[in-house]
XYZ file of C-alpha atoms in Angstrom:
534
model
C 0.000 0.000 0.000
C 1.184 3.479 -0.835
C -0.283 6.223 1.307
C 1.349 9.419 0.136
C -1.534 11.366 1.626
C -4.298 9.587 3.533
C -7.646 9.952 1.717
C -9.754 12.974 2.760
C -6.829 14.737 4.459
C -4.935 17.891 3.473
C -1.160 17.877 3.349
C -0.247 18.036 7.069
C 1.953 20.895 8.252
C 5.323 20.357 9.918
C 6.170 21.952 13.236
C 4.311 22.056 16.511
C 5.047 20.086 19.666
C 4.915 16.383 20.525
C 1.900 16.965 22.781
C 0.045 18.743 19.984
C 0.634 15.838 17.591
C -0.392 13.350 20.280
C -3.650 15.227 20.825
C -4.480 16.258 17.247
C -3.408 13.111 15.378
C -3.821 10.283 17.894
C -6.544 11.682 20.115
C -4.669 11.129 23.391
C -3.786 13.621 26.110
C -0.873 11.954 27.903
C 2.212 10.057 26.772
C 2.922 6.599 28.085
C 6.117 6.097 30.126
C 9.268 6.587 28.067
C 7.653 7.853 24.886
C 8.421 11.533 25.392
C 12.010 10.820 26.503
C 12.762 9.077 23.213
C 10.833 11.555 21.071
C 12.648 14.552 22.528
C 16.025 12.833 22.088
C 15.392 12.312 18.368
C 14.097 15.861 17.952
C 17.326 17.106 19.592
C 19.442 15.096 17.130
C 20.533 12.438 19.661
C 20.698 8.687 19.296
C 18.265 6.817 21.546
C 17.392 3.276 22.561
C 14.052 2.193 23.979
C 13.461 -1.178 25.651
C 9.708 -1.099 26.098
C 7.222 -3.954 26.515
C 4.778 -4.857 23.773
C 1.768 -2.606 23.935
C 3.794 0.314 25.330
C 3.452 2.407 22.172
C 6.955 2.143 20.715
C 5.807 3.170 17.249
C 4.772 6.656 18.414
C 8.389 7.360 19.338
C 9.334 7.533 15.653
C 5.981 8.514 14.136
C 5.726 11.780 16.073
C 9.294 12.960 15.246
C 8.573 12.082 11.614
C 5.634 14.483 11.692
C 7.627 17.269 13.379
C 10.944 17.064 11.528
C 11.672 17.906 7.923
C 12.797 15.186 5.533
C 11.833 11.502 5.651
C 12.169 9.107 8.568
C 13.558 5.728 7.500
C 11.979 2.852 9.458
C 13.717 -0.530 9.341
C 11.191 -3.257 10.152
C 11.685 -7.028 9.903
C 8.414 -8.281 8.392
C 6.331 -7.282 5.392
C 3.111 -7.984 7.293
C 4.098 -5.718 10.165
C 5.017 -2.944 7.730
C 1.629 -3.260 6.034
C -0.241 -3.019 9.326
C 1.645 0.100 10.385
C 1.348 1.774 6.978
C -2.414 1.136 6.956
C -2.742 2.613 10.436
C -0.630 5.661 9.646
C -2.544 6.350 6.437
C -5.784 6.364 8.438
C -4.242 9.097 10.625
C -3.266 11.223 7.637
C 0.459 10.469 7.480
C 2.337 10.547 4.175
C 3.933 7.115 4.298
C 5.180 4.429 1.948
C 6.872 1.039 2.000
C 9.551 -0.331 -0.305
C 9.622 -4.108 -0.514
C 9.968 -7.032 -2.874
C 6.217 -7.311 -3.570
C 6.087 -4.103 -5.623
C 5.881 -4.131 -9.395
C 8.573 -2.314 -11.320
C 6.373 0.639 -12.301
C 4.967 1.142 -8.809
C 8.420 0.898 -7.273
C 9.758 3.511 -9.697
C 6.892 5.866 -8.832
C 7.481 5.545 -5.097
C 11.203 6.127 -5.455
C 10.545 9.271 -7.475
C 8.121 10.555 -4.828
C 10.649 9.733 -2.139
C 13.326 11.723 -3.946
C 10.894 14.678 -4.156
C 10.392 14.561 -0.384
C 6.708 13.605 -0.491
C 6.846 11.112 2.390
C 7.146 11.587 6.122
C 8.052 7.935 6.678
C 9.463 5.175 4.496
C 9.453 1.543 5.658
C 12.098 -0.916 4.450
C 13.347 -4.335 5.542
C 16.986 -4.815 6.603
C 17.509 -7.052 3.571
C 16.035 -4.319 1.358
C 18.791 -1.920 2.415
C 21.460 -4.019 0.782
C 22.963 -2.753 -2.457
C 21.803 0.209 -4.518
C 18.808 1.264 -2.409
C 21.042 2.368 0.439
C 22.950 4.679 -1.902
C 19.725 5.975 -3.451
C 18.304 6.889 -0.030
C 21.359 9.014 0.734
C 19.945 11.662 -1.615
C 16.422 11.544 -0.147
C 16.758 13.787 2.894
C 16.656 11.088 5.579
C 15.997 12.853 8.908
C 16.638 9.883 11.193
C 16.610 6.074 11.176
C 14.337 4.008 13.431
C 15.375 0.354 13.827
C 12.397 -1.672 15.053
C 12.885 -5.095 16.702
C 16.497 -4.021 17.241
C 17.337 -7.140 19.285
C 17.637 -8.931 15.923
C 21.059 -7.271 15.483
C 22.591 -9.050 18.481
C 23.931 -12.568 18.287
C 23.027 -12.786 21.980
C 19.408 -11.910 21.217
C 16.727 -14.561 20.825
C 15.942 -13.748 17.190
C 19.287 -12.896 15.584
C 19.089 -12.009 11.877
C 22.369 -11.566 9.947
C 20.876 -8.841 7.718
C 20.563 -6.600 10.781
C 24.357 -6.708 11.181
C 24.669 -4.776 7.940
C 22.878 -1.821 9.522
C 25.934 -0.879 11.565
C 27.095 1.803 9.102
C 23.715 3.526 8.624
C 24.503 6.448 10.914
C 27.682 7.308 9.062
C 26.106 6.578 5.674
C 23.359 9.157 6.214
C 25.634 11.860 7.540
C 25.356 11.255 11.269
C 21.547 11.354 11.557
C 20.039 10.129 14.844
C 19.469 6.399 15.261
C 16.468 5.257 17.305
C 16.647 1.574 18.313
C 13.495 -0.087 19.667
C 12.839 -3.519 21.138
C 10.574 -5.191 23.662
C 12.804 -8.049 24.725
C 16.413 -7.013 25.309
C 18.378 -7.948 28.388
C 21.038 -5.426 29.435
C 23.673 -7.480 27.623
C 21.664 -7.396 24.394
C 20.929 -3.664 24.773
C 24.651 -2.985 25.048
C 25.303 -5.046 21.944
C 22.612 -3.109 20.021
C 24.283 0.204 20.902
C 27.678 -1.057 19.744
C 26.461 -2.730 16.565
C 24.531 0.349 15.403
C 27.417 2.702 16.164
C 25.266 4.826 18.461
C 26.942 7.723 20.282
C 26.030 8.263 23.956
C 22.379 7.432 23.319
C 19.504 8.542 25.480
C 17.789 5.501 26.876
C 14.603 4.276 28.441
C 13.898 0.822 29.840
C 10.254 0.397 30.758
C 8.686 -2.036 33.161
C 8.196 -5.522 31.776
C 5.262 -6.139 34.118
C 1.921 -6.309 32.325
C -0.717 -7.124 34.935
C -3.493 -7.416 32.352
C -1.820 -10.611 31.062
C -3.092 -13.508 33.185
C -0.410 -16.230 33.198
C -1.178 -19.943 33.577
C 1.200 -22.914 33.263
C 0.479 -26.607 32.596
C 3.122 -29.319 32.570
C 2.546 -31.848 29.819
C 2.364 -35.571 30.444
C 0.445 -37.794 32.863
C -2.378 -38.375 30.412
C -3.105 -34.746 29.576
C -4.924 -34.244 26.290
C -3.698 -30.870 25.135
C -5.670 -30.687 21.898
C -8.923 -31.418 23.718
C -8.178 -28.738 26.289
C -7.330 -26.136 23.656
C -10.498 -26.982 21.722
C -12.654 -26.648 24.824
C -10.971 -23.404 25.778
C -11.296 -21.857 22.284
C -14.915 -23.015 21.925
C -15.795 -21.313 25.219
C -14.435 -18.035 23.827
C -16.207 -17.960 20.518
C -15.980 -14.491 19.001
C -12.762 -13.628 20.831
C -9.435 -13.426 18.998
C -6.738 -15.869 20.108
C -3.396 -17.301 18.970
C -2.113 -20.842 19.504
C 1.648 -21.237 19.053
C 3.045 -24.628 18.017
C 6.639 -25.745 17.601
C 6.331 -27.320 14.132
C 4.516 -26.675 10.880
C 3.009 -30.150 11.069
C 1.671 -29.370 14.532
C 0.173 -26.115 13.260
C -1.643 -27.799 10.382
C -2.925 -30.662 12.531
C -4.203 -28.506 15.370
C -5.847 -25.946 13.065
C -7.709 -28.765 11.320
C -8.691 -30.295 14.681
C -10.085 -26.981 15.917
C -12.055 -26.411 12.712
C -13.602 -29.875 12.978
C -14.586 -28.934 16.511
C -16.469 -25.869 15.318
C -13.787 -23.222 15.997
C -13.044 -20.676 13.273
C -9.294 -21.290 12.981
C -6.603 -21.024 10.310
C -2.932 -22.110 10.160
C 0.040 -19.791 9.714
C 3.658 -20.819 9.088
C 6.520 -20.019 6.738
C 5.635 -22.889 4.386
C 2.243 -21.393 3.499
C 3.653 -18.961 0.954
C 0.411 -18.367 -0.962
C -2.134 -18.586 1.858
C -0.187 -16.891 4.640
C -1.093 -13.268 3.906
C -4.753 -14.135 3.314
C -4.914 -16.054 6.598
C -3.418 -13.141 8.515
C -5.861 -10.706 6.905
C -8.767 -12.978 7.878
C -7.588 -13.045 11.479
C -6.924 -9.318 11.727
C -10.312 -8.478 10.178
C -12.169 -10.847 12.524
C -13.318 -13.290 9.839
C -11.723 -16.050 11.940
C -11.228 -16.190 15.698
C -8.066 -18.254 16.069
C -4.681 -18.292 14.364
C -2.629 -21.452 14.912
C 0.940 -20.480 14.178
C 4.635 -21.076 14.484
C 6.827 -18.246 15.742
C 6.804 -16.966 12.139
C 3.678 -15.149 13.343
C 5.545 -13.608 16.288
C 6.430 -10.150 15.004
C 3.906 -10.029 12.190
C 0.782 -9.001 14.051
C -0.321 -5.708 15.541
C -3.923 -6.513 16.529
C -4.819 -4.827 19.830
C -7.840 -6.936 20.848
C -6.289 -10.423 21.073
C -7.886 -11.877 24.203
C -5.774 -15.005 24.683
C -2.537 -16.726 23.667
C -1.839 -20.432 24.138
C 1.570 -22.053 23.749
C 0.929 -25.646 22.679
C 4.676 -26.232 23.027
C 7.170 -24.473 25.260
C 8.911 -21.481 23.624
C 12.624 -21.780 22.993
C 13.552 -19.017 25.426
C 12.068 -16.510 27.846
C 12.477 -13.606 25.408
C 10.398 -15.454 22.810
C 7.720 -16.286 25.357
C 7.490 -12.682 26.498
C 7.249 -11.370 22.961
C 4.595 -13.892 21.936
C 2.321 -13.419 24.953
C 2.804 -9.703 24.383
C 0.602 -9.970 21.298
C -2.358 -10.281 23.673
C -4.159 -7.496 25.460
C -2.481 -4.602 23.714
C -5.648 -2.561 24.216
C -5.085 -2.789 27.977
C -7.950 -5.199 28.640
C -7.369 -8.553 30.368
C -6.040 -11.475 28.336
C -5.232 -15.094 29.231
C -1.802 -16.584 28.465
C -1.649 -20.382 28.760
C 1.726 -22.155 28.640
C 2.161 -25.909 28.105
C 5.692 -27.138 28.729
C 7.785 -30.262 29.302
C 11.399 -31.389 29.431
C 10.750 -33.159 26.124
C 10.438 -29.692 24.561
C 13.963 -28.897 25.786
C 15.303 -32.073 24.154
C 13.504 -31.248 20.907
C 15.111 -27.817 20.705
C 18.546 -29.378 21.210
C 17.997 -31.308 17.975
C 17.491 -27.994 16.152
C 20.985 -26.713 16.957
C 23.186 -26.152 13.925
C 26.535 -27.926 14.373
C 28.115 -25.364 12.049
C 27.269 -22.524 14.466
C 29.860 -21.276 16.941
C 29.915 -23.543 20.005
C 29.635 -20.636 22.425
C 26.471 -19.399 20.715
C 24.930 -22.892 20.730
C 25.767 -23.241 24.414
C 24.039 -19.928 25.116
C 20.960 -21.042 23.161
C 20.808 -24.295 25.167
C 21.224 -22.434 28.450
C 18.340 -20.099 27.684
C 16.061 -23.020 26.743
C 16.760 -24.648 30.094
C 16.078 -21.309 31.796
C 12.717 -21.188 30.038
C 11.819 -24.637 31.386
C 12.934 -23.792 34.902
C 10.938 -20.571 34.895
C 7.847 -22.408 33.625
C 8.191 -25.154 36.247
C 9.035 -22.938 39.212
C 6.678 -22.222 42.078
C 5.622 -18.735 43.041
C 4.620 -15.662 41.099
C 5.100 -16.082 37.361
C 5.166 -12.350 36.676
C 7.874 -11.765 39.265
C 9.990 -14.553 37.744
C 9.392 -13.314 34.197
C 10.380 -9.689 34.762
C 13.235 -10.834 36.982
C 14.772 -12.518 33.946
C 15.098 -9.040 32.406
C 16.613 -7.595 35.567
C 13.482 -6.003 37.024
C 12.316 -6.561 40.596
C 8.641 -6.457 41.555
C 6.467 -7.822 44.346
C 4.203 -10.795 43.663
C 1.467 -9.829 41.210
C -1.211 -10.893 43.695
C -3.864 -12.150 41.275
C -2.527 -12.099 37.698
C -1.075 -15.626 37.594
C -1.853 -19.127 38.786
C 1.116 -18.992 41.155
C -0.670 -16.215 43.061
C -3.978 -18.059 43.286
C -5.662 -16.978 40.062
C -8.451 -19.441 39.161
C -7.497 -22.126 36.659
C -8.341 -20.942 33.143
C -9.240 -24.513 32.129
C -11.524 -25.371 35.031
C -15.162 -26.276 34.416
C -15.072 -25.991 30.646
C -17.782 -27.961 28.896
C -16.641 -30.725 26.515
C -16.599 -29.539 22.909
C -19.126 -31.370 20.681
C -16.454 -32.811 18.389
C -14.569 -34.207 21.369
C -17.726 -35.814 22.783
C -18.539 -37.494 19.472
C -15.004 -38.774 19.082
C -14.936 -40.242 22.552
C -18.239 -42.020 21.923
C -16.668 -43.640 18.897
C -13.774 -44.707 21.088
C -11.148 -42.957 19.002
C -7.788 -41.961 20.429
C -7.413 -38.247 21.038
C -3.983 -37.965 19.432
C -2.134 -34.703 19.096
C 0.659 -35.500 21.541
C 0.691 -35.728 25.299
C -0.131 -32.555 27.077
C -1.856 -32.130 30.281
C -5.402 -31.691 31.385
C -6.378 -29.286 34.062
C -4.599 -29.687 37.337
C -1.137 -30.434 35.963
C -0.032 -26.851 36.392
C 0.140 -24.726 39.491
C -3.294 -23.124 39.420
C -6.279 -24.080 41.543
C -9.450 -25.775 40.339
C -11.947 -23.071 41.164
C -14.627 -22.111 38.672
C -13.706 -20.131 35.586
C -14.648 -16.499 35.922
C -16.152 -14.236 33.299
C -14.427 -13.926 29.914
C -11.513 -11.492 30.067
C -13.105 -8.765 27.928
C -14.205 -5.978 30.303
C -17.902 -6.417 30.987
C -20.513 -4.031 29.640
C -24.120 -4.439 30.683
C -27.509 -3.696 29.199
C -27.790 -0.979 26.585
C -24.027 -0.272 26.661
C -23.245 -3.876 25.724
C -25.724 -3.775 22.827
C -24.328 -0.450 21.611
C -20.766 -1.805 21.812
C -21.658 -4.714 19.521
C -23.368 -2.378 17.049
C -20.292 -0.141 17.056
C -18.104 -3.176 16.326
C -20.317 -4.119 13.383
C -20.068 -0.582 12.005
C -16.298 -0.681 12.454
C -16.101 -3.986 10.587
C -18.128 -2.562 7.697
C -16.009 0.581 7.396
C -12.775 -1.399 7.620
C -13.930 -3.792 4.891
C -14.844 -0.884 2.615
C -11.357 0.602 3.007
C -9.488 -2.716 2.967
C -7.807 -2.133 6.341
C -7.811 -4.059 9.656
C -10.716 -3.190 11.952
C -8.475 -1.720 14.664
C -7.210 0.894 12.205
C -10.651 2.503 12.416
C -10.903 2.434 16.239
C -9.757 -0.123 18.796
C -12.072 -1.890 21.237
C -11.134 0.391 24.133
C -12.298 3.425 22.153
C -15.549 1.707 21.157
C -16.218 0.709 24.763
C -15.790 4.340 25.818
C -18.235 5.407 23.095
C -20.784 2.831 24.266
C -20.513 3.977 27.872
C -20.319 7.761 27.367
C -22.560 8.000 24.268
C -21.147 11.249 22.811
C -23.718 13.235 20.849
C -21.536 15.680 18.919
C -18.042 16.079 17.529
C -16.724 17.917 20.590
C -17.832 15.128 22.933
C -16.468 12.462 20.591
C -13.065 14.195 20.516
C -12.807 13.834 24.292
C -12.656 10.037 23.976
C -9.173 8.525 23.940
C -8.172 7.347 20.480
C -10.310 9.887 18.604
C -8.264 12.660 17.010
C -9.271 15.251 14.398
C -8.132 13.042 11.528
C -10.250 10.072 12.563
C -13.111 12.361 13.527
C -13.134 13.723 9.983
C -12.918 10.280 8.457
C -15.192 8.172 10.654
C -16.879 10.468 13.187
C -20.082 11.087 11.248
C -20.915 7.385 10.876
C -20.328 6.602 14.548
C -22.236 9.648 15.775
C -25.228 8.691 13.619
C -25.280 5.235 15.184
C -24.987 6.637 18.706
C -27.788 9.150 18.102
C -30.091 6.389 16.873
C -30.139 5.086 20.435
C-alpha cells in the first residue's frame, strides 16, 4: 500500500510540539512512560534506545518525530506484514507514508522512489535485507531525517531472534551523515541492549527501559504428560471463547496444520500460519486481523507479524525456545489494555527437541548460550511462586508478587469447568484416540481448580453492551470498505468508551481517547449517527 496522503486529508503541516501531535493526530492527552524521553532525544538530534514492553506504544516514538521534523524518517522493520499493518494505520491518521519491498511491481516501485526523492513522504518503511545494495545509496539523496530500527534485538547474536541482515545496519549512521538512530525492542536484556548500541554505532544514546510487568496478562502454566490431552483442552478453551481473537503457538509446521484442522472440525473458526504457506499466509493473517476467523494457529513466524490490539488469549501448545520469545509472543495479547489469558504448556521433552534444532556449524559458544536459555525457560515455567515476578526478573526487574494475575498467586485455573466440545464428545463415543501429543489436562499446572470467571473482555451491561456490539459491526463494515484491519478505524477500548459515554456531537467524541481530528473527519459522522439512533 502506498499512502502518500491519507484519503480525505490535506497535506499536514510540519512543526508544533509532541503533545500537539499526540492530541491532534492520535486523540490522546498523555504520553505513556518513556515515549516523550525518546521523542525529545530524536528531535534534539541524539541517538536513543528504547526497551519497552509490547503494547507500550513504541511506534509513536518515531511517528511523532517524523511528523515534526523535515525530511523523511527511514523505518527498518523485519516483516512485510508488520510494515503493512503500520502503513495502513498511519494512512488512516493522515500520514504521508510508503513502503519499499519485494512485492512491488517495477512501475509502482519507480513511482514511489521518485516521490521519495521529491520529499513527499514523512516515513518510508524498508526491511533490513532491502537496504542491501543500490537502495542504500539511493536513499542518501532523499533527505533522511533519522533512522528508526524496530525489533532491534535482531542485530545481536546474543538476542533470541538474531538475523544476519541486521548486522549490515551498523554503518547507517555514518552513511546518512550522522543522523540520529532510534533503536526499539521489547525483549532485550542489558547485555543485548549494550550489543545493540555497539552494533549500530550509536553515540552516547539517550535511553529508556520500561517495566516488563503487564498485569493485564493472566499467566497460567500446565506441565505436559500424565495423560493430559492438550488438543482437547485447547479446543474446549477456544470453543468457550467464541468471538474472541486468540493465537495458539506450536513448535512445528506439522503441529500447526494438525491442530488448526482439529479446531475447525470442533467448530472453531481457525486457520494455520507458518513459513511454508507462501500463498495462503497473507490471506490467513488478513482474515484473522479483520475478525473473519477467531483463532490463528501459528509457528513463531507469526511472532512479530501481528499488531492486533484486541487479542484476548494466547496459548503455547509447546514451550517457547527461550524466555524472550515467550514474552514477545504473549505480548501480542491485550495490547488494548484489557485482560487477556496466556496459557503455557511445557515439558522437558520440549527442551530435548530444541537441542535437535541446533546447527553444528554454528559457533559452540552461541549454541551453548541457546541451550542455556532453553533450560532457563523450562525452569521458569516449572518454578513455584509468582510467574510475573519470575518473568520480569529474567530481564533484571524486581517487583512484588502480582497478587492475582497468575496461577502462582492463586488466580483461578483458566481450564476449570469448561464444557466438553461437541467434536470431542462425538469422538470419545466412537472410542477414538485423542492424538495430538501428550499434554496435560487441568490440574497439571500450578493453578487451583476453582470455577472459571467471566471472559476477560471488560464487561458491559444492558444498553451499553448492545451499543458496543453495534459499534463493532459498524467498524467492521467501514474497515472492509477501506481494505484495512478493523483496529485501524478504532480499537475496542475506544468503542467501549463510546458505548458507555454516548457522545452526541463532535466535541464530545473528541474527548474520547483514540479519537483525534483526523479520525473524527474520516469516521466520526458514521459513529455519531449510530450513537444518536439510540
